[in-house]
XYZ file of C-alpha atoms in Angstrom:
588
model
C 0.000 0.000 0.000
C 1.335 3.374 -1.376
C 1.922 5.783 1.820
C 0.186 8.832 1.681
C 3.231 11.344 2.736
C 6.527 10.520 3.448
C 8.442 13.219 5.377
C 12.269 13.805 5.468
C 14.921 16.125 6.950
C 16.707 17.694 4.460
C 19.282 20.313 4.001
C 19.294 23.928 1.674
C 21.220 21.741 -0.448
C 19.845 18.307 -0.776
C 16.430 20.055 -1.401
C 17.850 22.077 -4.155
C 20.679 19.550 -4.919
C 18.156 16.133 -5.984
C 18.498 15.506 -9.088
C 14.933 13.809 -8.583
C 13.262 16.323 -7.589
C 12.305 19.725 -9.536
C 9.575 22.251 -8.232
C 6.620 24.408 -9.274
C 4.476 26.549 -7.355
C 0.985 25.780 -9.160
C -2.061 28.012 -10.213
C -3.719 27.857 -6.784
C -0.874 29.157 -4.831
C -0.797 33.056 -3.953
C 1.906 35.159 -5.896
C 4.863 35.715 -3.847
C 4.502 38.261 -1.276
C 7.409 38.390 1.171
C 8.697 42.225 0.877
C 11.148 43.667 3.414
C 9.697 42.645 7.134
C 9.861 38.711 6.090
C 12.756 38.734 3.593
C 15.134 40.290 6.491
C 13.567 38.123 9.119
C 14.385 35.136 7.582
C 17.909 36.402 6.724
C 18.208 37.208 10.675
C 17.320 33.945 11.786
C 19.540 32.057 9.219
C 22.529 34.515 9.820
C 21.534 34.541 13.732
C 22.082 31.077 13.515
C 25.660 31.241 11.612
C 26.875 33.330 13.838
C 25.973 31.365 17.093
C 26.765 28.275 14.763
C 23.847 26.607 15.900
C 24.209 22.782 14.489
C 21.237 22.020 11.765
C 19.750 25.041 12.455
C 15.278 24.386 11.275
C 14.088 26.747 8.818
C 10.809 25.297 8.676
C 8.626 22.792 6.608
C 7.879 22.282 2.539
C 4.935 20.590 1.693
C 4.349 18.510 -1.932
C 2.301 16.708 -3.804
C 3.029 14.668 -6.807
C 1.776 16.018 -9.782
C -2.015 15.367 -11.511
C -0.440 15.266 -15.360
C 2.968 13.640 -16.285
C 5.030 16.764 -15.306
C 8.377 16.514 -13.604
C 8.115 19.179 -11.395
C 5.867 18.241 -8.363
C 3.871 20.703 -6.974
C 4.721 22.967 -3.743
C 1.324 23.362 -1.773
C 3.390 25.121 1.386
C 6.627 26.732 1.884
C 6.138 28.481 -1.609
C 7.685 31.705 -0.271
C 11.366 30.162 1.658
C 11.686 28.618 -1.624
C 11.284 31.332 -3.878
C 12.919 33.844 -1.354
C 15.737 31.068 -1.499
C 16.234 30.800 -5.230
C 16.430 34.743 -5.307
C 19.639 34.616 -3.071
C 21.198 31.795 -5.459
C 20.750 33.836 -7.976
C 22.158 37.061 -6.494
C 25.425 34.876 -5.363
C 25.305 33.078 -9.046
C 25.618 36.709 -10.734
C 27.512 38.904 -8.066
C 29.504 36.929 -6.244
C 30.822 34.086 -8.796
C 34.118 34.171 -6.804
C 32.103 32.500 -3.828
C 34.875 29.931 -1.795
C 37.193 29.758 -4.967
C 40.384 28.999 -2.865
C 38.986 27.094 -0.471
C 40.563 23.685 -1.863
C 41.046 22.199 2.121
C 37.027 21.807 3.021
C 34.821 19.004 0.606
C 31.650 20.326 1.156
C 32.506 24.157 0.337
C 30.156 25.382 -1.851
C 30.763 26.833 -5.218
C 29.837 29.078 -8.246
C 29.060 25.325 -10.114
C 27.347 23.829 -6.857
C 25.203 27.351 -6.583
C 24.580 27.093 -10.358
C 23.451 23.435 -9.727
C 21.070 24.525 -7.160
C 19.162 26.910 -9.963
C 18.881 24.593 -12.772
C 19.152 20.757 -13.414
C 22.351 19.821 -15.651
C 22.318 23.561 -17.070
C 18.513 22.749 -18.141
C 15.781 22.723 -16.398
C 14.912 25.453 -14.075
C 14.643 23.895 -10.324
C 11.976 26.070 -9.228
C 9.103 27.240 -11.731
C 5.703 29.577 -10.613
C 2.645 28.930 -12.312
C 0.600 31.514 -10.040
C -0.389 33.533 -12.943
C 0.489 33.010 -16.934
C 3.062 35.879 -16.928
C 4.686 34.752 -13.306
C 7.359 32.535 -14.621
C 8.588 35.008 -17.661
C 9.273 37.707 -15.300
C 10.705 35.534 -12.998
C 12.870 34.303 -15.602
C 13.743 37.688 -16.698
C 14.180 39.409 -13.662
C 16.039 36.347 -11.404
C 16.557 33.103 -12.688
C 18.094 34.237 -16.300
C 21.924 34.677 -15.451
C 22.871 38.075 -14.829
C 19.697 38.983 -14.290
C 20.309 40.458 -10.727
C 23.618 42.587 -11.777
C 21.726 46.054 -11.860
C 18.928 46.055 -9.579
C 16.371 49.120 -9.568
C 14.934 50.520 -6.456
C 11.071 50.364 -5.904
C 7.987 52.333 -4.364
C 6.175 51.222 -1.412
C 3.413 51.649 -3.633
C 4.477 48.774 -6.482
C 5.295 46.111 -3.395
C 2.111 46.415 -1.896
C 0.284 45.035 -6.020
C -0.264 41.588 -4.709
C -0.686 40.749 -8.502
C 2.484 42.144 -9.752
C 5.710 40.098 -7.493
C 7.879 41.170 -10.237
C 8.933 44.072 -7.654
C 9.021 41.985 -5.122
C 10.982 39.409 -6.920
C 13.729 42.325 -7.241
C 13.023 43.979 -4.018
C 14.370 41.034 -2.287
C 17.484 40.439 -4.405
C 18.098 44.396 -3.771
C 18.079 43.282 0.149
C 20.316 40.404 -0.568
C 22.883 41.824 -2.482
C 23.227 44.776 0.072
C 23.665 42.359 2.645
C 26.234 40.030 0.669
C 28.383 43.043 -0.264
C 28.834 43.969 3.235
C 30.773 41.123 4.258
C 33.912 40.274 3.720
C 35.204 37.256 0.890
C 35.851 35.008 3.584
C 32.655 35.189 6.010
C 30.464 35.278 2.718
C 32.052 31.920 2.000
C 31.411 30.492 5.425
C 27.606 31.645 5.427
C 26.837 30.086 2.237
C 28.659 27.029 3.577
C 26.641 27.134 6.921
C 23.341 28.117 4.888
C 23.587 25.356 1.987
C 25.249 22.461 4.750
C 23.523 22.991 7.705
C 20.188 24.660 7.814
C 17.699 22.119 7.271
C 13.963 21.717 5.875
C 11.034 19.018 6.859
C 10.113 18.100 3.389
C 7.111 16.174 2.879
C 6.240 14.317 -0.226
C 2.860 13.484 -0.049
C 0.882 10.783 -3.129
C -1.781 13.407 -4.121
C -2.853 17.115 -3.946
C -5.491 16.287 -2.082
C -4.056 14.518 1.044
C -1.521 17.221 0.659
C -3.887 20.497 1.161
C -5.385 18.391 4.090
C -2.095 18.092 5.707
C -1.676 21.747 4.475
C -4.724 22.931 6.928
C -4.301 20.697 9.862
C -0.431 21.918 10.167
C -1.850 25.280 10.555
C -4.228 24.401 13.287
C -1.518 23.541 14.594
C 0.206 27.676 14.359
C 1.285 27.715 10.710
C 0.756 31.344 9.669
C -1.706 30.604 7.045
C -4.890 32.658 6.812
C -8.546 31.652 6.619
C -8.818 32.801 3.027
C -6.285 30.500 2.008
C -7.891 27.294 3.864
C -10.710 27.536 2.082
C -9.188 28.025 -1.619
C -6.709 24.703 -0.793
C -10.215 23.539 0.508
C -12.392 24.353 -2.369
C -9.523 23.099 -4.887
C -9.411 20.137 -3.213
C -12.859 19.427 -4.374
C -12.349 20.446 -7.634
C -10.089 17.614 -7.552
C -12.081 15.473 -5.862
C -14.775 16.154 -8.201
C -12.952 15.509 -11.305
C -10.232 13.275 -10.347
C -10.590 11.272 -13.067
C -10.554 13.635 -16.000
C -7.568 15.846 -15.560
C -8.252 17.429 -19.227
C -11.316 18.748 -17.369
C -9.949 19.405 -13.948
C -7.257 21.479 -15.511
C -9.959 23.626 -17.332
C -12.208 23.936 -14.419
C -9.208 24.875 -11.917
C -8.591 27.896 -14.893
C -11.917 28.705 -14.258
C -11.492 29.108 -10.607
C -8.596 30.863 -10.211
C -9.711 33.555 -13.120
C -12.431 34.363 -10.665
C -10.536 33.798 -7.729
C -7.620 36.742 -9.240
C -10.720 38.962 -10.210
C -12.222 38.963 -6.804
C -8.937 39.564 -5.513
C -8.369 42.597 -7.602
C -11.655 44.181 -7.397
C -11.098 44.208 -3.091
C -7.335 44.892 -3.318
C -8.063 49.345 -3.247
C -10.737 48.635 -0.788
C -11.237 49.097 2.624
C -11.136 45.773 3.603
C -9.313 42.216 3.080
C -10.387 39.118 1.786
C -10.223 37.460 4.966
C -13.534 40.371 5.978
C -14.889 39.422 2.706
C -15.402 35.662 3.527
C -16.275 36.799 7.134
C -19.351 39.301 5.591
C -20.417 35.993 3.163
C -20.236 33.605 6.142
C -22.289 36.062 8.240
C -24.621 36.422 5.036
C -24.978 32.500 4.292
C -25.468 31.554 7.713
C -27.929 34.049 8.934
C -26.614 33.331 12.455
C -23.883 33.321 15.133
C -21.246 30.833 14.059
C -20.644 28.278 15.985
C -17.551 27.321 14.731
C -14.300 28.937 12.932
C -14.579 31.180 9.807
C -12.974 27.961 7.820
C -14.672 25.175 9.305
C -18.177 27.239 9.012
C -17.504 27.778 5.242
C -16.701 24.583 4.546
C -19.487 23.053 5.957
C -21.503 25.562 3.846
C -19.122 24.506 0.446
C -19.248 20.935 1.436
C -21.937 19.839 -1.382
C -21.110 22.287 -3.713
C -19.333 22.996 -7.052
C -16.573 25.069 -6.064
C -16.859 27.262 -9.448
C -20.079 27.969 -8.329
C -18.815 28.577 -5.040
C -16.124 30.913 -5.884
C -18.008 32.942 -8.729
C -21.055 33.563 -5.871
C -18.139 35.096 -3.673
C -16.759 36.933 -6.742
C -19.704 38.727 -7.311
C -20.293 39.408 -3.665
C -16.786 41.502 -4.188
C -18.410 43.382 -7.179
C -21.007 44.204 -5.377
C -19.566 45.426 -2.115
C -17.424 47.432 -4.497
C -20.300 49.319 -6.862
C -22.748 49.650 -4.016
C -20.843 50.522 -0.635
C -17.545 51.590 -1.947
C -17.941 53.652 -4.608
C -21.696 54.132 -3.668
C -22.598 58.231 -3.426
C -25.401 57.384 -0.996
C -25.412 59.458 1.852
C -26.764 57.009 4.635
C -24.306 54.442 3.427
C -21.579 57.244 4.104
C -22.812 57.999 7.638
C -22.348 53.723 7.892
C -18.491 54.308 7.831
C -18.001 55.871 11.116
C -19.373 53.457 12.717
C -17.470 50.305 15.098
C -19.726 47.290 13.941
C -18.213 47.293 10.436
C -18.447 43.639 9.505
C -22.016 43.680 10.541
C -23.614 46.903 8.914
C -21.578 45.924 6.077
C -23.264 42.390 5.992
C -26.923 43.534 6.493
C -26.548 46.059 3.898
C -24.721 43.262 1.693
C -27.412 41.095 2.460
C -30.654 43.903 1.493
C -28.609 44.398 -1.806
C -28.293 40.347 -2.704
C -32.034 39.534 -1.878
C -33.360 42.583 -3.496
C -35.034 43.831 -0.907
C -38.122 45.402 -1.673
C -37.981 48.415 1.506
C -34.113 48.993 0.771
C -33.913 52.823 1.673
C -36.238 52.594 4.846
C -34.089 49.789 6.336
C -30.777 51.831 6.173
C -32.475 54.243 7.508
C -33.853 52.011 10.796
C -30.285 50.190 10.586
C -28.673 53.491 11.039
C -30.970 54.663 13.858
C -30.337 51.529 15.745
C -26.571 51.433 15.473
C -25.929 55.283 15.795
C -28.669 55.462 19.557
C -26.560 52.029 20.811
C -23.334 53.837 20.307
C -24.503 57.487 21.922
C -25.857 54.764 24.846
C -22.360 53.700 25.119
C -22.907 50.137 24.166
C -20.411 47.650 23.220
C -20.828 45.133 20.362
C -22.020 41.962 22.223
C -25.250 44.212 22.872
C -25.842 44.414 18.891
C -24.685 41.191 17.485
C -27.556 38.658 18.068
C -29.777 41.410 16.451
C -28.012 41.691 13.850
C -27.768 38.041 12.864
C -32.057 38.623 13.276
C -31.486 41.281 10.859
C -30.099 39.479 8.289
C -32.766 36.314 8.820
C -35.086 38.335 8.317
C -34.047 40.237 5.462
C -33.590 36.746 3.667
C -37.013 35.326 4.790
C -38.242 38.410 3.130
C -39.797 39.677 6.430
C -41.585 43.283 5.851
C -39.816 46.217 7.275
C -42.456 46.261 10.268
C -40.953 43.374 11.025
C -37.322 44.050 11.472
C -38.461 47.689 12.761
C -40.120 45.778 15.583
C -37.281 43.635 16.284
C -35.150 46.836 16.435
C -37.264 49.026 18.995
C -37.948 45.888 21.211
C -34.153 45.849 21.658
C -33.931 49.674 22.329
C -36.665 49.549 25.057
C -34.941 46.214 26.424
C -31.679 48.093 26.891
C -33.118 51.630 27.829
C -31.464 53.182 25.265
C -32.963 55.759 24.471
C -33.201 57.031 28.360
C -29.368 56.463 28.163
C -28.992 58.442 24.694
C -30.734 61.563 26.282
C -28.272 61.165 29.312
C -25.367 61.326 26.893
C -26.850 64.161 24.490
C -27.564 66.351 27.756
C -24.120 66.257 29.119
C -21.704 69.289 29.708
C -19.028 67.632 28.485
C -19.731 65.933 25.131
C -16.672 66.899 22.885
C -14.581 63.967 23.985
C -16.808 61.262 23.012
C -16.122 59.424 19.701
C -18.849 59.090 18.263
C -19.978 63.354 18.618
C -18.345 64.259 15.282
C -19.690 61.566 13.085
C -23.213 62.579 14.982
C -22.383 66.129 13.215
C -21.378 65.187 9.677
C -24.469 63.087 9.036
C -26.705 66.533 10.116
C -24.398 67.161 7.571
C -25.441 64.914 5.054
C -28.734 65.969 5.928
C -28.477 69.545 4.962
C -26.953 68.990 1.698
C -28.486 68.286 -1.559
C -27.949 64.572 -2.478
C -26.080 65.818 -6.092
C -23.259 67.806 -4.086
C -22.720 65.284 -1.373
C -19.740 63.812 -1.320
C -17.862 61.084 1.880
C -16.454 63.388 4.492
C -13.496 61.548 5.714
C -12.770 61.456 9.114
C -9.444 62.192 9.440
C -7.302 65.241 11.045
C -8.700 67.477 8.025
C -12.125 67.786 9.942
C -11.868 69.563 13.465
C -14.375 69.780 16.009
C -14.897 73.420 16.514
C -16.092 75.035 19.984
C -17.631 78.004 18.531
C -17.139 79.939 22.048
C -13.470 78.824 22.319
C -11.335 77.162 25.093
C -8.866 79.960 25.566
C -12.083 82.447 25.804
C -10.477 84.606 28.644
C -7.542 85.390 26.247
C -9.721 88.327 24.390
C -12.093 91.070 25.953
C -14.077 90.603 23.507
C -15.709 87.814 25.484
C -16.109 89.561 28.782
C -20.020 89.001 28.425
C -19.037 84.811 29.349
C -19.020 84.074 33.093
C -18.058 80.740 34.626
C -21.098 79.647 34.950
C -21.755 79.892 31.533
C -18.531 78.407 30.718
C -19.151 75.474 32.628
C -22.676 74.697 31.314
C -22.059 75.029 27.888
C -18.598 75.397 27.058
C -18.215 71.473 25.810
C -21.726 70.591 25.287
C -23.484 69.568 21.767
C -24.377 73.645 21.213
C -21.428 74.671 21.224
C -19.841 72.210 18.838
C -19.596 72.673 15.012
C -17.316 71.306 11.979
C -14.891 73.546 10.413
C -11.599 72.252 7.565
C -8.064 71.658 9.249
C -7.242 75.054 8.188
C -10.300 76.889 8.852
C -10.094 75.848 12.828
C -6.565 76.816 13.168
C -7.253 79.964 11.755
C -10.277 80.605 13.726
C -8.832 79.065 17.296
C -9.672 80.980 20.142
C -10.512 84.094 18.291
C -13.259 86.799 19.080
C -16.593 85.817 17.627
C -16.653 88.336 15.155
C -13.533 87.709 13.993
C -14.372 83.665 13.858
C -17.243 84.734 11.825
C -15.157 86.525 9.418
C -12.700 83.247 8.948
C -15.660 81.349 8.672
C -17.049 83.582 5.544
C -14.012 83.951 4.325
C -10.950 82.792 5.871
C -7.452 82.985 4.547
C -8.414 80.105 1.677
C -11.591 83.049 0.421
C -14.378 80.353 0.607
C -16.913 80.180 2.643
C -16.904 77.025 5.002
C -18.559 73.726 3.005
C -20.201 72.848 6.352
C -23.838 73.735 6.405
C -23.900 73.222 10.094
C -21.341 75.390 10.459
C -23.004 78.284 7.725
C -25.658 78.383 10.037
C -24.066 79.934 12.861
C -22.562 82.487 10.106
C -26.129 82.631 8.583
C -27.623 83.962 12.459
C -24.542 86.680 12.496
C -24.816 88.333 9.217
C -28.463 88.378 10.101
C -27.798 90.218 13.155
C -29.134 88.129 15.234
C -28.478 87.769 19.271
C -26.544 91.083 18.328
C -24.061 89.551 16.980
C -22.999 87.660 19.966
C -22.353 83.823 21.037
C -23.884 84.714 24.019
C -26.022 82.126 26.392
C -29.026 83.217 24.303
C -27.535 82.062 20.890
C -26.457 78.555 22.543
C -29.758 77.879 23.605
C -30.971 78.540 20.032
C -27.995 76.635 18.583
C -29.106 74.028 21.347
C -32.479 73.736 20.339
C -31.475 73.713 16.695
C -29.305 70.719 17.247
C -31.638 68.645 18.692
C -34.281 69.135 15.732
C -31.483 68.001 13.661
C -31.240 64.763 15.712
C -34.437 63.819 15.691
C -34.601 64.123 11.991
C -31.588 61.745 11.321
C -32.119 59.433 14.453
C -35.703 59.747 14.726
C -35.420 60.431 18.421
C -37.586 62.761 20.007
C -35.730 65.387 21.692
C -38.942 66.878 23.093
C -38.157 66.543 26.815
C -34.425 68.166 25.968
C -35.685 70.890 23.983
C -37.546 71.690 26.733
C -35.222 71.360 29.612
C -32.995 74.225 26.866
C -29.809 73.773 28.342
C -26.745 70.696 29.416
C -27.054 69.426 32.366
């Protein structure tokens, strides 16, 4: 009986050196990835290691599979990046450093330009390591590495062209860049004596396994046990591992249908790769959406219970459109509530009830978003962690899916907001003297934003160090005696409560500062940049001034209009009635 893997210790140069053995990194692999963090980490450890002379220093595992067709390479299903990150520095010692332990004629196992040359092809042939990860992987891996003299004149790249996860051509030279810098600053002798100690003496688990498919299952139980492999990968080795289950026995087929599958898998991977989030959060948002429920169970092991009976092309093209979806109608969307969405904490679960009204087509769309956004924004004024919203929102998405009328899921979100007092605990929070710390006050004032502006202008307002919380009466108020009409009282009631707060630009707030009203209301109209501020909230205030109105004062007269003002604003967005605080007319 054939076993099904056969593991051996090996060293850099027996699993380079076999003249069995030749590898390929195949379609369902990722592109190589390592860029400087993991490229000078593993040089750290190996040199670490030299230095110390640690005996048989382990670099890790490679896991294989023998090939489906008649090839002679046999297929790497992990350790894909040591080996390519390996081959790189043969081939930056093969073309820079071809005088490697020439005169040392006393030790047998010193390694040579003709041992290193051995080590990147077979008998001056055939390429030892080949990437099939995408048609044009290989050429420019040939071109830019393995051809000799390919690493000689090395260019210098932007962060920007590492971080294109389809594109490791700059990686591929990004890490013979590190190498060579490294090699050149030691001396003939110790650059002799590290090959020797990296070739001889640091060793690899190598484990040949009969098929793909017991391989890719070895693949994901070694990283339960603390391989850092992510959940994204698990379930492509997963879902190709039915493909080949599926079609074992017609590899014509197999080979077309894996094509298939990793088109779609590289265009999903492209169309989240700008986005704000990974593709780990994109299986997270479909699990959440399939399921309908709290897992019970890992991200992987969830998913493939849900793939389990499935045709993975199916499978994968379901999660590619997901992508283009999440893409057209959240990311680029110029929606206004769907804006106000990105401010909040819960991402993965607005993201997958909105995902989820978009998929089934649901009939109430607007309405919902607008209840969704209620819900979320009064549990974070209440001060409410997550665990308080998640088990609704899993009802949210049932329900959505079982086509349940917006009554429905309206009733299932004000039966949680009376459970919780939230609302009591929302007009505690809105109430307070001192508001301006709280993070979720300056989102509150950018959708009243969105609300005053016409949906053709309206544009995402980013939250970032570009939008300042303004106190119209400033901090430093004592500074100018132009504010003599404030007292401490006043100061203390309103100086950091919701009327006194408004959004001004970066610029626009350190130009106004702790400035004189008037003269806040002229950098406000005007300003060093000659615009008036964008913020409608903000015009407002400006508006009440050039109107002449509480003389031309921020006095405790125009904060309890700005006060009451506010709160109207509120209970349009929130629908939350502010009566009782409107009344009441002032923080307490």
């Amino acid at each position: 009986m054939e076993e099904s893997f056969k593991p051996s210790s090996v060293s850099v140069n027996q699993l380079f050196g076999d003249p069995k053995i030749l590898y390929r990194i195949p379609q369902y692999q990722r592109p190589y990835k390592w860029i400087n963090e993991q490229v000078e980490q593993l040089w750290d450890d190996i040199y670490d290691a030299y230095e110390n002379n640690v005996d048989n220093y382990f670099l890790g595992s490679v896991i294989t599979a023998r090939p489906l067709d008649n090839s002679p390479y046999i297929d790497v299903v992990d350790g894909q990046q040591r080996l390519t990150t390996l081959m790189i520095l043969f081939c930056v010692l093969r073309d820079n450093f071809s005088d490697i332990n020439q005169g040392d004629t006393e030790n047998p196992f010193a390694i040579d330009i003709d041992a290193i040359k051995a080590a990147i092809t077979l008998n001056n042939k055939a390429e030892r390591l080949r990437l099939f990860t995408h048609q044009n992987h290989q050429s420019d891996f040939s071109k830019t590495i393995l051809n000799e003299g390919a690493t000689c004149e090395i260019e210098q790249y932007f962060k920007y062209q590492l971080k294109n996860d389809q594109e490791p051509i700059y990686k591929f030279r990004n890490t013979a860049a590190i190498f060579k810098e490294k090699l050149s600053k030691m001396n003939s002798k110790e650059r002799g004596e590290f090959v020797n100690y990296l070739f001889n003496r640091v060793q690899l688990i190598r484990i040949d396994c009969s098929n793909r498919d017991f391989a890719i299952k070895l693949f994901q139980v070694l990283n339960d046990r603390g391989m850092d492999l992510t959940s994204s990968d698990l379930i492509k080795s997963y879902l190709i591992g039915n493909l080949n289950t599926i079609y074992k026995n017609d590899k014509n087929l197999l080979e077309n249908y894996e094509k298939i599958f990793m088109a779609d898998w590289q265009i999903m991977e492209e169309t989240i790769k700008d986005s704000d989030i990974n593709l780990n959060d994109l299986f997270t948002m479909y699990e959440y959406y399939l399921l309908a429920s709290n897992p019970k169970k890992s991200l992987t092991e969830e998913l493939q219970d849900s793939f389990k009976n499935l045709d993975p092309n199916i499978v994968i093209s379901d999660i590619k459109n997901f992508a283009k979806i999440y893409e057209k109608e959240i990311l680029k969307t110029n929606s206004k509530i769907i804006f106000s969405f990105r401010y909040l904490r819960w991402t993965v679960f607005w993201k997958t009830i909105v995902m989820t009204a978009l998929i089934e087509k649901y009939q109430e769309k607007e309405e919902l978003f607008f209840e969704l956004r209620r819900f979320y924004y009064l549990y974070w004024i209440a001060g409410k962690t997550l665990s308080q919203i998640k088990q609704v929102s899993f009802n949210t998405i049932k329900a959505i899916k079982e086509k349940k009328p917006l009554n429905y899921i309206r009733a299932i979100f004000n039966n949680k907001l009376n459970d919780d007092r939230i609302l009591t605990l929302v007009k505690d929070n809105l109430k307070s003297k001192e508001i301006d710390d709280e993070a979720w006050i300056k989102p509150l004032l950018i959708i009243i934003e969105y609300n005053l502006i016409d949906d053709s202008v309206c544009s995402f307002i980013r939250l970032d160090k570009d939008i300042h919380l303004e106190h119209i009466l400033p901090k430093k108020y004592k500074t100018y005696k132009e504010w003599d009409y404030i007292d401490e009282i006043i100061e203390n009631k309103w100086l950091r409560s919701i009327a006194n707060l408004t959004l001004l630009s970066g610029k626009k707030n350190i130009e106004a500062s702790n400035n004189p009203f008037s003269e806040k209301m002229k950098i406000y109209s005007l300003g060093y940049s000659e615009n008036t501020t964008s913020f409608r909230i903000s015009q407002h205030i400006l508006n009440d001034y050039n109107n002449n109105k509480f003389n031309k004062k921020w006095n405790e007269e125009a904060l309890k209009d700005r006060w009451y003002w506010i709160l109207s604003q509120i209970e349009k967005v929130l629908d939350f009635d502010c009566t009782d605080l409107k009344k009441e007319g002032e923080p307490n």
